[in-house]
Coordinates of C-alpha atoms in Angstrom, one line a residue:
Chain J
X1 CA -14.6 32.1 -16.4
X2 CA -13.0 35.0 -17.2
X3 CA -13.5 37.1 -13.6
X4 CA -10.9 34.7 -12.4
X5 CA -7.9 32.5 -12.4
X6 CA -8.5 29.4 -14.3
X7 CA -7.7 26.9 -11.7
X8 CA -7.2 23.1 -12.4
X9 CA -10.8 22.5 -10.9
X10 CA -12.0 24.8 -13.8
X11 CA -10.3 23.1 -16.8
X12 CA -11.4 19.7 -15.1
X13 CA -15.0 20.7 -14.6
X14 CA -15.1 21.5 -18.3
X15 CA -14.4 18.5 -19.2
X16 CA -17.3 17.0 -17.4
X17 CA -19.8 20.0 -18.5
X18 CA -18.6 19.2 -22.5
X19 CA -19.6 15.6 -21.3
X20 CA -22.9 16.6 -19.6
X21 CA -23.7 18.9 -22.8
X22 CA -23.2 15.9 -25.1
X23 CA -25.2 13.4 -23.3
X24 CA -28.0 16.3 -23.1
X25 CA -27.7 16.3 -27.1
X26 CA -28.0 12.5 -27.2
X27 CA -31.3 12.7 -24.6
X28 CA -32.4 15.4 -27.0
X29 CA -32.4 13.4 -30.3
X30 CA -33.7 10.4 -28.4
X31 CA -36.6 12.4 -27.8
X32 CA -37.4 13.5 -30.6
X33 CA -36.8 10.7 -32.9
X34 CA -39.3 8.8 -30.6
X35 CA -41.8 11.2 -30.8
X36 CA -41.7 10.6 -34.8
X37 CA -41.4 7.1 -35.0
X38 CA -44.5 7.4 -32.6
X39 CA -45.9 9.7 -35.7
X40 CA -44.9 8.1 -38.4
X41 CA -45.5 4.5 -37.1
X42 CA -42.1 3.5 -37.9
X43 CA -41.2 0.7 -35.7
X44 CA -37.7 0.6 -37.0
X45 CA -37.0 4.2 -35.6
X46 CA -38.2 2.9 -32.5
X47 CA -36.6 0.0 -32.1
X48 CA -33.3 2.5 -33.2
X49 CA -34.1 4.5 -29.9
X50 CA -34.4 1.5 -28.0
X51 CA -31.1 0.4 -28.4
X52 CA -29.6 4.0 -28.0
X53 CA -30.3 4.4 -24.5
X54 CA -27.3 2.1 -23.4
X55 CA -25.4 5.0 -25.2
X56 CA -27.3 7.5 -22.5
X57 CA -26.5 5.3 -19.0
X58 CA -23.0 4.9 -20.1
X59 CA -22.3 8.4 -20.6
X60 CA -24.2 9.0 -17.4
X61 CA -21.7 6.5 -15.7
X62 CA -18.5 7.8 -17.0
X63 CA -20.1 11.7 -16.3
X64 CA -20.7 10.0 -12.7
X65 CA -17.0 8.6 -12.7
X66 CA -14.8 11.7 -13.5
X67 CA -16.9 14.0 -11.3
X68 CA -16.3 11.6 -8.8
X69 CA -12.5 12.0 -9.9
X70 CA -12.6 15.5 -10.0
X71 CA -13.6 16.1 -6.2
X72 CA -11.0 13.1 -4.8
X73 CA -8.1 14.8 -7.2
X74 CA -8.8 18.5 -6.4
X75 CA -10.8 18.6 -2.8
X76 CA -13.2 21.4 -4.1
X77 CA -14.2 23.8 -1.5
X78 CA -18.1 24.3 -0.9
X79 CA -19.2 26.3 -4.2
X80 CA -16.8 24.6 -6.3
X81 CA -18.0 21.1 -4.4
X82 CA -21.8 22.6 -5.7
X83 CA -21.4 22.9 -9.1
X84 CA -19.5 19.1 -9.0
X85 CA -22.6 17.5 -7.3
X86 CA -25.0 19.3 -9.4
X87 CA -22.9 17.5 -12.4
X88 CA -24.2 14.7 -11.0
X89 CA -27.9 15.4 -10.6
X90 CA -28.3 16.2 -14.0
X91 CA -27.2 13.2 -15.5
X92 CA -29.2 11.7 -13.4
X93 CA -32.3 14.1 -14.5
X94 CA -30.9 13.0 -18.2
X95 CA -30.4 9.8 -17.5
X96 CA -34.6 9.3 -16.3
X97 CA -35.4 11.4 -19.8
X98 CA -33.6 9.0 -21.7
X99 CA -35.4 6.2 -20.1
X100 CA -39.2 7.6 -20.8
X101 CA -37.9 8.2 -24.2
X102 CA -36.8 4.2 -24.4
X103 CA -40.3 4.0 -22.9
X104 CA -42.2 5.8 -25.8
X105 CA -40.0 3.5 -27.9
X106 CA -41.4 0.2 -26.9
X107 CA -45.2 1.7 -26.4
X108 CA -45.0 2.9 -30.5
X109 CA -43.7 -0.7 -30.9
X110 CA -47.1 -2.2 -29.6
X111 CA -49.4 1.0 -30.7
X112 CA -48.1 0.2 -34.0
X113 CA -50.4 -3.1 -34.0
X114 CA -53.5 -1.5 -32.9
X115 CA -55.9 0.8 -34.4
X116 CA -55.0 5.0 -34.9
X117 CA -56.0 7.8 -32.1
X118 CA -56.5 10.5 -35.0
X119 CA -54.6 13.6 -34.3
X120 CA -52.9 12.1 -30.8
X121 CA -49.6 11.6 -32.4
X122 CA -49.1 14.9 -34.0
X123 CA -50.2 16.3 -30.8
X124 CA -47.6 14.6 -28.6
X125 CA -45.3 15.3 -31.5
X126 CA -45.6 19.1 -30.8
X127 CA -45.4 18.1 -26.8
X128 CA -42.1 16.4 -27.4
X129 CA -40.6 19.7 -29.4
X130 CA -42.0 22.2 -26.8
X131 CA -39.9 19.9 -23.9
X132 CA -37.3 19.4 -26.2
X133 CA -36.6 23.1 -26.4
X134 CA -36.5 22.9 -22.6
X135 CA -34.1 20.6 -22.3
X136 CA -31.7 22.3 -24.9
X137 CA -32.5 25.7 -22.8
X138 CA -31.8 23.9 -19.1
X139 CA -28.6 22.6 -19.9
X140 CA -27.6 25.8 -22.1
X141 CA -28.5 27.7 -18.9
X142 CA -26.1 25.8 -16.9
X143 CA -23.4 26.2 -19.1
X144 CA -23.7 29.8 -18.9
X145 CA -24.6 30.0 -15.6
X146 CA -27.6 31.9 -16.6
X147 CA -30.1 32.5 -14.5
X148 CA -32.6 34.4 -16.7
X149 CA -32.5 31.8 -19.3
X150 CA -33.3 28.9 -16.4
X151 CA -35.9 31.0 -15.2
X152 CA -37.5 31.0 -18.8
X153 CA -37.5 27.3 -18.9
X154 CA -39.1 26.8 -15.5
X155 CA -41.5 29.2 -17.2
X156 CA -42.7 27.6 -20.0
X157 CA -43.5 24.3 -18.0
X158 CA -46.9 25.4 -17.7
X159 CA -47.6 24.8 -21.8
X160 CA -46.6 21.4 -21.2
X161 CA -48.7 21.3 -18.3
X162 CA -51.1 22.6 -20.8
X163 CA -50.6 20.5 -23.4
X164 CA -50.9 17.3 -21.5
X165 CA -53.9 18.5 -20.0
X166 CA -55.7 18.8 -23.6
X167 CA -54.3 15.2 -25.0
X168 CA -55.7 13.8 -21.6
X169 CA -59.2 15.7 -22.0
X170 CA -59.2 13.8 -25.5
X171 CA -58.5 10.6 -24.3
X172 CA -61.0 10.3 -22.0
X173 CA -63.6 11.0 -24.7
X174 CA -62.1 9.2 -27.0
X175 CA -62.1 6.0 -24.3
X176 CA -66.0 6.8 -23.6
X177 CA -66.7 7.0 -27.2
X178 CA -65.8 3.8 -28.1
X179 CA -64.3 1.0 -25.4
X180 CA -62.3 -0.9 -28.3
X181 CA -60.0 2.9 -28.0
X182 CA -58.9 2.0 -24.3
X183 CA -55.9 0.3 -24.5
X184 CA -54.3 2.4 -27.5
X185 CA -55.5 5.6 -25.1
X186 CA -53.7 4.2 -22.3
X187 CA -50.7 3.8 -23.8
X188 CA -50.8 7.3 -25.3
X189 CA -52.1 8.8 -22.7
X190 CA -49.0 6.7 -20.7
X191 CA -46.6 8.3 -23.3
X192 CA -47.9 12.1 -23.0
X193 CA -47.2 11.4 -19.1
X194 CA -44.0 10.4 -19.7
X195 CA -43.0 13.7 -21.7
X196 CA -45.2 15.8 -18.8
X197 CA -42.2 14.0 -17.0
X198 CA -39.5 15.4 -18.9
X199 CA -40.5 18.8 -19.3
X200 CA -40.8 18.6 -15.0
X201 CA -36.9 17.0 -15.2
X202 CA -36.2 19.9 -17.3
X203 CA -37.1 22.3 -15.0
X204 CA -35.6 20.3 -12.4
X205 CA -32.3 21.1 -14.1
X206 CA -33.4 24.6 -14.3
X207 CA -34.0 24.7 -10.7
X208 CA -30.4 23.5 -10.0
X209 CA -28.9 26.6 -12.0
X210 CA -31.1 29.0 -10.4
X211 CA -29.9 27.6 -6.9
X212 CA -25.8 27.3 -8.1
X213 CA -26.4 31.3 -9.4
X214 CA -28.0 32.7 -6.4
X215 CA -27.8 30.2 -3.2
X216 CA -31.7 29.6 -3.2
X217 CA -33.5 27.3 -4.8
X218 CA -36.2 29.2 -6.0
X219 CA -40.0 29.6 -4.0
X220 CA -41.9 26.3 -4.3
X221 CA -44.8 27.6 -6.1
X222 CA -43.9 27.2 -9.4
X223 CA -46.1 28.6 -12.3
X224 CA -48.5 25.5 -12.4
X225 CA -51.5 25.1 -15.1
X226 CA -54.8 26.9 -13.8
X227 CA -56.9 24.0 -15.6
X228 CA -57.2 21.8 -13.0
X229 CA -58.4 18.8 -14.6
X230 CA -59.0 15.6 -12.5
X231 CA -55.5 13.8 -13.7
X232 CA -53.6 17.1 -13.0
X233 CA -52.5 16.1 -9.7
X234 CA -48.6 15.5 -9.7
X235 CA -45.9 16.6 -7.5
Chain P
X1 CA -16.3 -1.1 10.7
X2 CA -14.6 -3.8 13.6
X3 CA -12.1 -4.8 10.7
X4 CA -10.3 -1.2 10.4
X5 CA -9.6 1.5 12.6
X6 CA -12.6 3.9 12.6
X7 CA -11.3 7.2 10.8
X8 CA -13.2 10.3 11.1
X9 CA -14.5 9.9 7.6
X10 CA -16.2 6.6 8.8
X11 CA -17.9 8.7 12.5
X12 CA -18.6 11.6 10.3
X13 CA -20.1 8.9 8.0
X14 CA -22.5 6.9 10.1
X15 CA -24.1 10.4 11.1
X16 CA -25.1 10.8 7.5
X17 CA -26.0 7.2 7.0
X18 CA -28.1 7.4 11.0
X19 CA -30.0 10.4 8.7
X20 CA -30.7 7.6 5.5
X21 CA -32.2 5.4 7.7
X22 CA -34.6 8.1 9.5
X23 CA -35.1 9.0 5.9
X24 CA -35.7 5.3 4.8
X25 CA -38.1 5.2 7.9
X26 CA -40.2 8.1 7.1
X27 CA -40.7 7.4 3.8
X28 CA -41.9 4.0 4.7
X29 CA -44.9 5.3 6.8
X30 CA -45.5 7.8 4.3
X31 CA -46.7 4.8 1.6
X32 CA -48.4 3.0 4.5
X33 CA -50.5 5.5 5.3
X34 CA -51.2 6.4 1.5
X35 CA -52.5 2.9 1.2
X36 CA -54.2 2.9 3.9
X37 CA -55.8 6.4 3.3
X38 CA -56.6 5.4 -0.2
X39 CA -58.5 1.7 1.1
X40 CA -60.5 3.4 4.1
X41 CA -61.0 6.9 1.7
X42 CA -59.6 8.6 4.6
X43 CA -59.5 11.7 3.5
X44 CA -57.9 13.6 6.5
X45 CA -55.0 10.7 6.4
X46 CA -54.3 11.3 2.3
X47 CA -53.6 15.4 3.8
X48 CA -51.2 13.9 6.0
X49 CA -49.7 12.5 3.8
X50 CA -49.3 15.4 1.5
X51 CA -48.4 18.1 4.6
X52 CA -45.6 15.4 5.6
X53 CA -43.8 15.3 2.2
X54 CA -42.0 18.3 3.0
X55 CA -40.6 16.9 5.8
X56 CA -39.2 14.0 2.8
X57 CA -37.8 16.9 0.7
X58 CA -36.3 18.4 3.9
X59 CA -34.4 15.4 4.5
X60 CA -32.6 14.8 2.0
X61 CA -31.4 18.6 1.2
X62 CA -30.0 17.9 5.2
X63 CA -28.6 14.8 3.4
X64 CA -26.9 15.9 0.4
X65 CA -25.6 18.8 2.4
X66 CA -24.1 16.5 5.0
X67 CA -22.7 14.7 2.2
X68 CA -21.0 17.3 0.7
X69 CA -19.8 18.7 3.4
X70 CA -18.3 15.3 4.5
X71 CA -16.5 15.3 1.1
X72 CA -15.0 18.6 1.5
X73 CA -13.6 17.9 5.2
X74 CA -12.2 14.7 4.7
X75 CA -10.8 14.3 0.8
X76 CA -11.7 10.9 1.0
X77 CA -9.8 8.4 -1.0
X78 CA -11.8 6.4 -4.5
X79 CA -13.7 3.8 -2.3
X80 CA -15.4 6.2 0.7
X81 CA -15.8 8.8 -1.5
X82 CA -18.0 6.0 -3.5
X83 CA -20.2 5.6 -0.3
X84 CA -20.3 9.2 -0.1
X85 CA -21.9 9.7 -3.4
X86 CA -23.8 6.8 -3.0
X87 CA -26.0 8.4 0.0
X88 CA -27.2 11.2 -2.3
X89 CA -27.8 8.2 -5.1
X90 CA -29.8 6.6 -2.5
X91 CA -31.9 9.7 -0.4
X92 CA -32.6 11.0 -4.4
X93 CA -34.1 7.3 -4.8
X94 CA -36.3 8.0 -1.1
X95 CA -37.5 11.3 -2.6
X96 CA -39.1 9.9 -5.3
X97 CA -40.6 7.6 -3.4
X98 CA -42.8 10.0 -1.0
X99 CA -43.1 12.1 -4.0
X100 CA -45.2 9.3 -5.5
X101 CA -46.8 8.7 -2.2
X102 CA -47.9 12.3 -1.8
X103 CA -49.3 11.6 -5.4
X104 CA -51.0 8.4 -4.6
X105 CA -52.8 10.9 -1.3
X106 CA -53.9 13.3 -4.0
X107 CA -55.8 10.9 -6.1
X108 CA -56.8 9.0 -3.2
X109 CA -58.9 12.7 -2.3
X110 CA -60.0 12.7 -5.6
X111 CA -61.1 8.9 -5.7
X112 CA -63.0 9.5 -2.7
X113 CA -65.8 11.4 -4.7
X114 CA -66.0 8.4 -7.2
X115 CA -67.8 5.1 -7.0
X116 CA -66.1 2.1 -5.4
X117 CA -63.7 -0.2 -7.7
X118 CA -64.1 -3.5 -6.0
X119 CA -61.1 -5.6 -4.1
X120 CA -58.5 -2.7 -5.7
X121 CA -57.7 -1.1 -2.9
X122 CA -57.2 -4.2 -1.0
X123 CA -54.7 -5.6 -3.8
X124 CA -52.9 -2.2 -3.8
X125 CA -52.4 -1.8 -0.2
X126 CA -51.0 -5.5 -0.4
X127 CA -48.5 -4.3 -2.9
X128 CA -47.7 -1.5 -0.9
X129 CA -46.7 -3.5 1.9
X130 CA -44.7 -5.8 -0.4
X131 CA -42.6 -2.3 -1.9
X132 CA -42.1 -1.2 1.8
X133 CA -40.8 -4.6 2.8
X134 CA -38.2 -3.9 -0.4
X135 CA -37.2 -0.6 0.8
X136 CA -36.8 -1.4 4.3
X137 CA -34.6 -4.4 3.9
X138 CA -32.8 -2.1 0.9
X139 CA -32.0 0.5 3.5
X140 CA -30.7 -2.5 6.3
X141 CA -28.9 -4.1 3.2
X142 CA -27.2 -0.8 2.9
X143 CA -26.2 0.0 6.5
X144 CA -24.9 -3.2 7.1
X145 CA -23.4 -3.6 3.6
X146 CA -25.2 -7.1 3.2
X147 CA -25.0 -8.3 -0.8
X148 CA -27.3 -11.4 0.1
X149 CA -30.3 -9.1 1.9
X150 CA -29.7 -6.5 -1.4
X151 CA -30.0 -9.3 -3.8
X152 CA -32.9 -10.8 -2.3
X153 CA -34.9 -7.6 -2.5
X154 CA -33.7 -7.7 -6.2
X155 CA -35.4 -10.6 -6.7
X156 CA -38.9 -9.8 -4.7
X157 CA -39.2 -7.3 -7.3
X158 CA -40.5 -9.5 -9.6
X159 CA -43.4 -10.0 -7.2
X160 CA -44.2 -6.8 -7.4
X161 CA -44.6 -6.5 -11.2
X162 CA -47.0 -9.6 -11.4
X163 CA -49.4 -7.9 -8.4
X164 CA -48.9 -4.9 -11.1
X165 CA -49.9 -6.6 -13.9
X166 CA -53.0 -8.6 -12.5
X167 CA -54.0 -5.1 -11.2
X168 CA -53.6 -4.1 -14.6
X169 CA -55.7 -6.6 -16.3
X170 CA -58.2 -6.0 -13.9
X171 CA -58.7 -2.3 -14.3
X172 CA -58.7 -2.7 -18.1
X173 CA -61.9 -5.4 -17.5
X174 CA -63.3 -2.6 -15.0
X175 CA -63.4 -0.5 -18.2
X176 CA -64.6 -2.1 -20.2
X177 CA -67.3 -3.4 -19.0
X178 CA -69.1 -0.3 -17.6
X179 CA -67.7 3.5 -19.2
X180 CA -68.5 5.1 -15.7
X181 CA -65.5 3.4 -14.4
X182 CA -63.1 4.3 -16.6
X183 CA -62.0 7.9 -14.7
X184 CA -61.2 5.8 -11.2
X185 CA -60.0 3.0 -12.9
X186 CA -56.9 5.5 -14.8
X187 CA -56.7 7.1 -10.9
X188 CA -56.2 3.6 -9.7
X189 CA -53.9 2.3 -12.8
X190 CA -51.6 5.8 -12.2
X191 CA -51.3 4.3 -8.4
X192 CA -50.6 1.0 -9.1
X193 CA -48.1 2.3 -11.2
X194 CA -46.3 4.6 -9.4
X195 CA -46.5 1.6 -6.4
X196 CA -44.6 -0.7 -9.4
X197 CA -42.2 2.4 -9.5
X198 CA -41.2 2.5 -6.0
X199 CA -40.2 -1.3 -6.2
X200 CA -38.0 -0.3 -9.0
X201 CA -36.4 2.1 -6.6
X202 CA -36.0 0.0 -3.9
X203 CA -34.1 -2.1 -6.5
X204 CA -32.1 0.0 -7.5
X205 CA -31.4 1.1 -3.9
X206 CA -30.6 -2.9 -3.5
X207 CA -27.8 -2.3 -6.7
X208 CA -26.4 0.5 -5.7
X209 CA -25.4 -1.8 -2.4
X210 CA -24.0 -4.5 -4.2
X211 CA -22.4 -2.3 -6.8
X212 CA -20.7 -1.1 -3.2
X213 CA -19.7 -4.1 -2.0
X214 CA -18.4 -5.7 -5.5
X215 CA -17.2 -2.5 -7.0
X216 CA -19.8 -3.8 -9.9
X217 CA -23.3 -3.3 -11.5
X218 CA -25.5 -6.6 -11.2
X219 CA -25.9 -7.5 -14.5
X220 CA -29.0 -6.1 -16.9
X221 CA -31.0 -9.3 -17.0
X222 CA -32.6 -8.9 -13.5
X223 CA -35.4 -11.3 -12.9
X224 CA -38.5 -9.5 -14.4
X225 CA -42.0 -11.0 -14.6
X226 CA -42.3 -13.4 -17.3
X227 CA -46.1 -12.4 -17.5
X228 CA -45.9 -9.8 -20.4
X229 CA -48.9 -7.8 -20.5
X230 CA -49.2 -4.7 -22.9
X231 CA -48.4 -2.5 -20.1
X232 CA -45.3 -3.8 -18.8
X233 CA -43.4 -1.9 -21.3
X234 CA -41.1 0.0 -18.7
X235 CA -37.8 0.2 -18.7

């Protein structure tokens, strides 16, 4: 910001980035507050995350709106167009993280009535901060334009990868073990999907600063788990 | 288009839509054939499948640069500038869609070294077909601005969520009754799901159009399956 002029574009565009960061904040909590109800059993949380997410798609719409505005009032040339349609990607990347969040919302709701996973929740507890982090890091990135930071959280994707990878190992045995586990495992196991999800939105975003920075989106073959287990097979 | 002079926003327009419906098209015969690789355990179809994706991906960066490019020649005033934002709303909606058909090839590969679950394949190449009925008539609701076609998709999704949740049930009995099924039944369940997914797309595909033509969002309470099993938790 400081290389150049600031132009009208500029002052407009932070208004929509101080728009994007706060709906990232909101996706962030939501997140994380699921991920404990989830722990702590607390349907009430849950049911408190539920009705949040209507907060998330309307700040997604209005983001939506003014970056809409902002290319019919000021006819941005190409970069300057870029960084306007990226706006709009990343809600949308914030606005599908908000949903699985909502979804982990309405999955504790029912696991709550069925018998514990021992150790699950904690573990997708520790999932959620690690793609939590992400998040906060992606949309920091953007803000700063920094390219070393996105870089880091396209990095780290591979613990998540990681993680899920373990929780899904543990389900399977857990479902072998004993059949009367199945359904709670599925739901759990649908839940650590879910934030597997995220963490892949987060780099998403990541992606999208990377390719505003330098032109390029970066190569396709992004640091990727070795342990191949037989679920592994997103993308 | 016969109701107002054609500007050069509306030519420059229907090149970008013309490269939606190739999109559309493609993406179509990319769930077909997943289907249809996963019920035969074709395995040299599912790679198909998989080599074609980029193809998917490759669209719609052409897309969204068109797009933009579009937006930057021609200013366009509140409502065309709508549409144009609309096509990267909708080929970001096609994406996902052969992304979870280049998922449904990989497990198909992996499914093919694992015993037979009876009848599922059949039922989830029948819900394929119904989600690529949706997303074609979508994508013609869309060129052709038709609120009736869009809102009749809307409703067909419903359809789709009761084939999901008798799949569901299904797979769950599959489990239960014999351990040694569980791993192809969650292979099969992630399939189904991701199939369920795509109708959700083509919905939203379907709202996005009459969102276009009424300048407003159909209202939350979309006709959803009244059969609630514990699965159907999304959204």
């Amino acid at each position: 910001m400081s290389q150049h002029i600031v132009s009208s574009f500029d002052r407009d565009l932070e208004a929509v980035q101080a728009m994007v960061v706060k709906m990232g904040g909101l996706v962030e909590a939501q997140l994380l507050d699921a991920a404990q109800a989830l722990e702590t059993r607390d349907e009430e949380l849950a049911e408190t995350v539920r009705g949040r997410d209507k907060a998330v798609d309307k700040l997604e719409e209005q983001i939506n709106e003014e970056a809409a505005r902002l290319i019919a009032l000021r006819s941005p040339a190409a970069s300057d167009l870029r960084v306007a349609l990226s706006v709009i990607k990343i809600s949308g990347s914030l606005e599908r993280v908000g949903d699985y969040s909502k979804n982990i919302a309405k999955r504790t709701q029912v696991l709550s009535q069925m018998p514990t996973i021992s150790g699950s929740a904690g573990a997708i507890r520790r999932m959620a901060q690690a793609v939590e982090g992400m998040l906060k890091d992606a949309i920091d990135s953007y803000i700063q334009r920094d390219e070393k930071l996105a870089a880091d959280v396209r990095s780290r994707d591979i613990e998540v990868d990681q993680m899920y990878n373990a929780l899904f190992r543990e389900f399977l045995t857990y479902m072998l073990e004993d059949p009367r586990n199945i359904t709670a495992c599925m739901h759990l196991h649908f839940i650590a999907k879910n934030i597997e999800r995220m963490g892949d939105l987060a780099t998403g975003i990541a992606e999208q600063v990377i390719y505003l920075v330098t032109g390029e989106m970066p190569d396709e073959d992004r640091p990727k788990s070795d342990s191949v287990t037989l679920d592994k097979v997103e993308d």
